[in-house]
Tab-separated table of C-alpha atoms and ligand atoms in Angstrom:
chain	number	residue	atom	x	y	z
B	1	UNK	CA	75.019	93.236	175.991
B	2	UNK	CA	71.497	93.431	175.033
B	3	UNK	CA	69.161	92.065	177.442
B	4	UNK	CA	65.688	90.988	175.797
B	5	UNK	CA	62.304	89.468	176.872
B	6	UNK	CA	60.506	86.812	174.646
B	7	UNK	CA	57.960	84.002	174.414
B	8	UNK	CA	58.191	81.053	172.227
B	9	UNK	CA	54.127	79.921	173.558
B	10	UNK	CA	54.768	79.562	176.883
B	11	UNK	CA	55.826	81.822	180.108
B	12	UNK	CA	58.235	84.942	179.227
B	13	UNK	CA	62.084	84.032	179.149
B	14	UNK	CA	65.241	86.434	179.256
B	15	UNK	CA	67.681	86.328	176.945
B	16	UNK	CA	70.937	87.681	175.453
B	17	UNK	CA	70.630	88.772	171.436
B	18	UNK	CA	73.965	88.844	169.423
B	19	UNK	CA	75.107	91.823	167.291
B	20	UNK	CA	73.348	90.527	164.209
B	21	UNK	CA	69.595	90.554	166.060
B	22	UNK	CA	69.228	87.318	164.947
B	23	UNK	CA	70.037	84.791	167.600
B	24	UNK	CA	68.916	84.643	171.356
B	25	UNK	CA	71.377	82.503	173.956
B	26	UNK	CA	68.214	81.828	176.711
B	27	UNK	CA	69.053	82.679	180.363
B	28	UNK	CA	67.691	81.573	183.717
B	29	UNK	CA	65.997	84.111	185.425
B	30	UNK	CA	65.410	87.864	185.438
B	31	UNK	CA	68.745	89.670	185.087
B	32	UNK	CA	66.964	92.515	186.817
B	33	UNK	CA	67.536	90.219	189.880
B	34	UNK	CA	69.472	87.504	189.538
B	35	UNK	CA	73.331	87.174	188.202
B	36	UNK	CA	73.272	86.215	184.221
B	37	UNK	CA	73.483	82.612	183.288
B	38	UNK	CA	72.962	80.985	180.245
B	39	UNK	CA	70.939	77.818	180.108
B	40	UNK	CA	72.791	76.918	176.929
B	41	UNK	CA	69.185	76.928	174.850
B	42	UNK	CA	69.087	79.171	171.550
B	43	UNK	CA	66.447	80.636	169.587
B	44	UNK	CA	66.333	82.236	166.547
B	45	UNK	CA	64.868	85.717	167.098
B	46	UNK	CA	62.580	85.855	164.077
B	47	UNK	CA	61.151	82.487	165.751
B	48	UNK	CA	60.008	83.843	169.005
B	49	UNK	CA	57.906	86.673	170.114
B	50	UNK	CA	59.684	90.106	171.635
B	51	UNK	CA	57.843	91.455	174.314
B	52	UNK	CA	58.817	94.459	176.045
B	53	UNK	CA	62.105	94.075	177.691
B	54	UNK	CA	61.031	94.962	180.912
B	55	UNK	CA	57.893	95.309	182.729
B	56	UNK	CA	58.611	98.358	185.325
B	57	UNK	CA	57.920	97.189	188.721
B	58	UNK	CA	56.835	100.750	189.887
B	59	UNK	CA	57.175	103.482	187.554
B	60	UNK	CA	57.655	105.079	184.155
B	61	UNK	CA	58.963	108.455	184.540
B	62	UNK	CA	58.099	110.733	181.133
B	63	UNK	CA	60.379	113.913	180.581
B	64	UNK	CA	57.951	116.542	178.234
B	65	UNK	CA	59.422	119.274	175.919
B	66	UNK	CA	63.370	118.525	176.768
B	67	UNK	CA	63.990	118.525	172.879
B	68	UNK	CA	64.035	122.506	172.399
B	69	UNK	CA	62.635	121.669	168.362
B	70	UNK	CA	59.830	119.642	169.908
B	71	UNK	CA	58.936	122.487	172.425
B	72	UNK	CA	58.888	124.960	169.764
B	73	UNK	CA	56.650	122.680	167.719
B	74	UNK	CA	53.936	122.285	170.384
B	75	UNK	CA	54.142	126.093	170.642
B	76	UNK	CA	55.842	125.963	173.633
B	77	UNK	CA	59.058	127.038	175.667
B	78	UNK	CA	61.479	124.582	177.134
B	79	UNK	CA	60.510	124.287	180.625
B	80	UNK	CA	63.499	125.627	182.894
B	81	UNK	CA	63.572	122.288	185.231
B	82	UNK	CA	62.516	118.903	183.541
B	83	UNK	CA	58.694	118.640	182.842
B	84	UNK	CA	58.071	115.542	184.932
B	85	UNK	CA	55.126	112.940	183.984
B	86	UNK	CA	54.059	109.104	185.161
B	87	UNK	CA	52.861	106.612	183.224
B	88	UNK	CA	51.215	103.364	184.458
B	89	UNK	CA	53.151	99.910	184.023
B	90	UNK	CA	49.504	98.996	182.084
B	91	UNK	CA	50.294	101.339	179.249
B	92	UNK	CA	53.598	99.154	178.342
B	93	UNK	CA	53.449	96.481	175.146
B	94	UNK	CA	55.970	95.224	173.281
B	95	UNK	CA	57.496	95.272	169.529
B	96	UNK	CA	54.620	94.317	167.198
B	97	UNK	CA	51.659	94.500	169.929
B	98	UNK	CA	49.190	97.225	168.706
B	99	UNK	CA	48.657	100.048	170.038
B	100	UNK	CA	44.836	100.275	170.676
B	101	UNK	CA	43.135	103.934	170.210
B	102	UNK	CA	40.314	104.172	172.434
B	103	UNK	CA	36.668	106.161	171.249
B	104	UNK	CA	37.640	108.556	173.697
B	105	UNK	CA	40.234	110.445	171.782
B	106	UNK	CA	40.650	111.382	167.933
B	107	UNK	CA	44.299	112.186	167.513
B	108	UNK	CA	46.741	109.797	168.736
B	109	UNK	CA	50.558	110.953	167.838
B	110	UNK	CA	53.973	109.179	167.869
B	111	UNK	CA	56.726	109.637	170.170
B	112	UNK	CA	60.013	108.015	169.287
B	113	UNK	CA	62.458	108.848	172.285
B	114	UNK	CA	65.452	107.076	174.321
B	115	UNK	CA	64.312	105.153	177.315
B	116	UNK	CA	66.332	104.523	180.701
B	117	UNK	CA	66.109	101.875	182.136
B	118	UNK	CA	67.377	101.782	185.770
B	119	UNK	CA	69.293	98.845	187.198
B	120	UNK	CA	69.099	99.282	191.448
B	121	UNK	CA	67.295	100.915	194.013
B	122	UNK	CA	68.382	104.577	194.450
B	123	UNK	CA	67.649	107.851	195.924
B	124	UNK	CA	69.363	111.290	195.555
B	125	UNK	CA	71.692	109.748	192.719
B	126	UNK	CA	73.783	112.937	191.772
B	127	UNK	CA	74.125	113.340	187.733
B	128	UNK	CA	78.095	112.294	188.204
B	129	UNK	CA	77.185	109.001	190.079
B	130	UNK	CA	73.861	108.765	187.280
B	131	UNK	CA	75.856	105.385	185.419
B	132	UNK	CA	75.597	103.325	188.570
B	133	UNK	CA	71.980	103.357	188.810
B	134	UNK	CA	71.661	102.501	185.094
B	135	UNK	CA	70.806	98.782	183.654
B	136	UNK	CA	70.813	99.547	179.982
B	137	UNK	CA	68.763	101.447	177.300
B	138	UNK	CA	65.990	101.032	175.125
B	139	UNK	CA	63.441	102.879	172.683
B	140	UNK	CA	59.713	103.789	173.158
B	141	UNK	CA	57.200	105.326	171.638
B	142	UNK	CA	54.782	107.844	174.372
B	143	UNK	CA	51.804	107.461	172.511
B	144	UNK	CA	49.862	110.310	172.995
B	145	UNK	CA	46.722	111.528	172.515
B	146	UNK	CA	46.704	115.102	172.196
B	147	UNK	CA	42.690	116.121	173.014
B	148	UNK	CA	42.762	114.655	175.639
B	149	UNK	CA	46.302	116.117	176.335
B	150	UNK	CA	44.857	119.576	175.496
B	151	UNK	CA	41.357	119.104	177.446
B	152	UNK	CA	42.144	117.245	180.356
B	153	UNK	CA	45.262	119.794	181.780
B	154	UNK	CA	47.003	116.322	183.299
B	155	UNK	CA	48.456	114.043	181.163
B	156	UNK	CA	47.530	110.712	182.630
B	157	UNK	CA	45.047	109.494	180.215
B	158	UNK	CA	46.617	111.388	177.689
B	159	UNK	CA	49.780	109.470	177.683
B	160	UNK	CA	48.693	106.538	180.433
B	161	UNK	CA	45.959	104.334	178.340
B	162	UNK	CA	47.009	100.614	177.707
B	163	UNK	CA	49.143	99.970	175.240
B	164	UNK	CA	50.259	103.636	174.854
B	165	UNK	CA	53.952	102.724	176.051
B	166	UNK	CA	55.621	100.182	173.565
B	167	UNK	CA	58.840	99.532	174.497
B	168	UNK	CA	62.072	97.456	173.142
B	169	UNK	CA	63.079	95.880	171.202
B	170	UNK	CA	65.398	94.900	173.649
B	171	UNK	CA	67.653	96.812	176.196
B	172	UNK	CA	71.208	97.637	175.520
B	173	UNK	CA	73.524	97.880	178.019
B	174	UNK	CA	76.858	99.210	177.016
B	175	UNK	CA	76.028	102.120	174.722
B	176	UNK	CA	77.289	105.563	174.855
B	177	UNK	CA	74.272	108.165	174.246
B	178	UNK	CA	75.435	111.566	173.603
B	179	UNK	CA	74.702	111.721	169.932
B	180	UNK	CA	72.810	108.976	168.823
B	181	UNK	CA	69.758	109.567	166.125
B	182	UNK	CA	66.065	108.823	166.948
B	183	UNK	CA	63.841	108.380	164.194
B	184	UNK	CA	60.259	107.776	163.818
B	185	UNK	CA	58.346	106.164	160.604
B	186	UNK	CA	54.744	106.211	159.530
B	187	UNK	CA	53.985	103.779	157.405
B	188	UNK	CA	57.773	103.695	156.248
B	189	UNK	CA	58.100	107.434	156.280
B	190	UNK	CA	60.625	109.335	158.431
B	191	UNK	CA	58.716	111.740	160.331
B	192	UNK	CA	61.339	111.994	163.286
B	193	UNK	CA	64.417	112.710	162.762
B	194	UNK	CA	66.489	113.669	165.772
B	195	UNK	CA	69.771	113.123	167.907
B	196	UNK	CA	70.299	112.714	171.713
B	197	UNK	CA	72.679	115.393	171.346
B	198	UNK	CA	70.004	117.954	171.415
B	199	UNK	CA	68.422	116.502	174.751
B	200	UNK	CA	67.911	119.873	176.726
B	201	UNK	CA	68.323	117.797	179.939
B	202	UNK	CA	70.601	114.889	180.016
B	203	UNK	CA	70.153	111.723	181.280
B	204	UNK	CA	72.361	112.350	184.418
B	205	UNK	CA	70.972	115.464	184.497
B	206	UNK	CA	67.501	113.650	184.745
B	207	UNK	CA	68.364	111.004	187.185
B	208	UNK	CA	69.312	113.386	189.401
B	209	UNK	CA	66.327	115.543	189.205
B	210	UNK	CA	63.842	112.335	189.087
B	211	UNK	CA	65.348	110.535	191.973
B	212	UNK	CA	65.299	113.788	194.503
B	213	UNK	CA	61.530	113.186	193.690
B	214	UNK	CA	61.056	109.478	193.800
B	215	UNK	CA	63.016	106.295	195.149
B	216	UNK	CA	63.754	104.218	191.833
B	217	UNK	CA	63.295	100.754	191.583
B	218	UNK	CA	65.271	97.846	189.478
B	219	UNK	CA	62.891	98.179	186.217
B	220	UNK	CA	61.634	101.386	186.709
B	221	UNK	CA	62.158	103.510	182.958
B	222	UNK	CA	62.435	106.930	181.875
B	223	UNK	CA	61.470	108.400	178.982
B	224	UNK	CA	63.851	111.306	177.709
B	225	UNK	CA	61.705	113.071	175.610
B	226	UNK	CA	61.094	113.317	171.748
B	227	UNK	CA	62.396	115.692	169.227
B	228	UNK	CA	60.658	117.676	166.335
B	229	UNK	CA	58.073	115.941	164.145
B	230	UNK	CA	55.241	114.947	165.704
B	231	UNK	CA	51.959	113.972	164.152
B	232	UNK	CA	48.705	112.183	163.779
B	233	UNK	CA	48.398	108.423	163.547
B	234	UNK	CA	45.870	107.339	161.897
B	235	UNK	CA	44.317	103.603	162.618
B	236	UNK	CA	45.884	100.619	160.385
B	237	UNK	CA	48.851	102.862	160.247
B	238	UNK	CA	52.643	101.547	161.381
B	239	UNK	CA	55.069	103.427	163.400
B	240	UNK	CA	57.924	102.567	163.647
B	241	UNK	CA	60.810	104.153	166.144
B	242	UNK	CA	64.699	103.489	166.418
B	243	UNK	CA	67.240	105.189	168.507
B	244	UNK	CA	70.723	104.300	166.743
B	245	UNK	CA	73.209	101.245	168.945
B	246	UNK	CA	69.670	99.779	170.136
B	247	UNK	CA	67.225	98.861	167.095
B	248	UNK	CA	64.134	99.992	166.090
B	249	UNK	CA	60.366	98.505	166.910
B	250	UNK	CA	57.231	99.087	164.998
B	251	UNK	CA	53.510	98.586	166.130
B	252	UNK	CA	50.284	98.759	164.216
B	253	UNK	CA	47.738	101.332	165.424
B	254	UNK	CA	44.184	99.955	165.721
B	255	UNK	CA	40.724	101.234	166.656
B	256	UNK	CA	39.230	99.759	169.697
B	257	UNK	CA	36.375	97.555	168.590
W	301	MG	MG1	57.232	112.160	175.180
């Protein structure tokens, strides 16, 4: 099933997308909460707007370095326990928003990674129970910017500004993620090229070691982590990221007026 969020003009709607991406069947309500019914009303999806499939309620949980290539690349080891970060439900847009680079910062990179996104309040889930605390999956892109990633020690502006946290295009729910590839394209151009497979930490792994931390909440995401091939972004640039069995959304980077 893939679960997405859209407007036609009006307030937000759920819907379900078919396997083509084409066609939405509307639902009442938000399946985060409420049992899945469709209202019978269709949309076509290149006649709506997508906006990011969920809007967590408390918390995006970011997961740095677990891609040993990425690590390497940022001169780095792969931390021994997961590198834990939070990002602010403000930094989220959706598929075609643009990502706005503030005057504070002068290099803004990609991330293309795998996002969790969890389905019920937990605590303590164990990496073999991980499954039952999962809604579905979808893809974002950690925009970061790495001065301020580099000057500031903490990564909250760094990674935490609006619109750094695009996410969709939608959120799949039955997909099986041990080796699935997770590209990133500027301006067309592959720049990521990577596979879940090579996740140092896996997502049960990560649940388990996220929610002895923090209780989750229905909404709340987590971002894996990104593999090799990071770079700049420069503004009217487009990035696009895709994990494979989800889809892929691009944005436009812009300078801040
Ligand atoms: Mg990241």
């Amino acid at each position: 099933m893939r679960i997405c969020r859209f407007t036609t003009g009006d307030d937000p709607m759920f819907g379900l997308v078919d396997g083509a991406g084409e066609k939405i069947a509307e639902i009442s309500g938000d399946p985060l909460y409420t049992r899945i019914e469709l209202t019978g009303a269709t949309h076509r999806v290149d006649q709506v707007r997508l906006l990011a499939p969920v809007i967590p309620r408390s918390k995006i949980i970011g997961i740095g370095k677990n891609y040993a290539d990425h690590a390497a690349e940022m001169g780095g080891e792969v931390p021994a326990e997961p590198l834990m970060f939070l990002i602010p439900n403000t930094a989220v847009c959706g598929p075609d928003d643009p990502v706005v680079i503030p005057s504070v910062t002068t290099q803004v990179s990609y991330e293309a990674e795998l996002a969790v996104v969890i389905g019920r309040l937990c605590k303590d889930v164990s990496a073999e129970q991980a499954g039952t605390a999962i809604l579905g999956y979808t893809v974002a892109n950690d925009v970061t910017a790495r001065d301020l990633q580099s000057n500031d020690g903490q990564w909250a502006r760094a990674k935490g500004m609006d619109t750094f946290c695009p996410l969709g295009p939608w959120i799949e729910t039955d997909l099986d993620i041990d080796d699935l590839s997770v590209v990133s394209r500027v301006d067309g151009e592959v720049r990521q090229d990577g596979t879940t497979a090579d996740l140092v930490h896996g997502v049960g792994a990560l649940i388990e070691y996220v929610s002895a931390a923090f209780t989750l909440l229905p909404g709340d995401v987590i971002l894996t982590g990104t593999p090799a091939g990071v770079g700049l972004v420069e503004p009217g640039q487009r990035v696009e990221v895709e994990v494979e069995g989800i889809g892929a959304m691009s944005n436009p980077f812009v300078r801040a007026d």
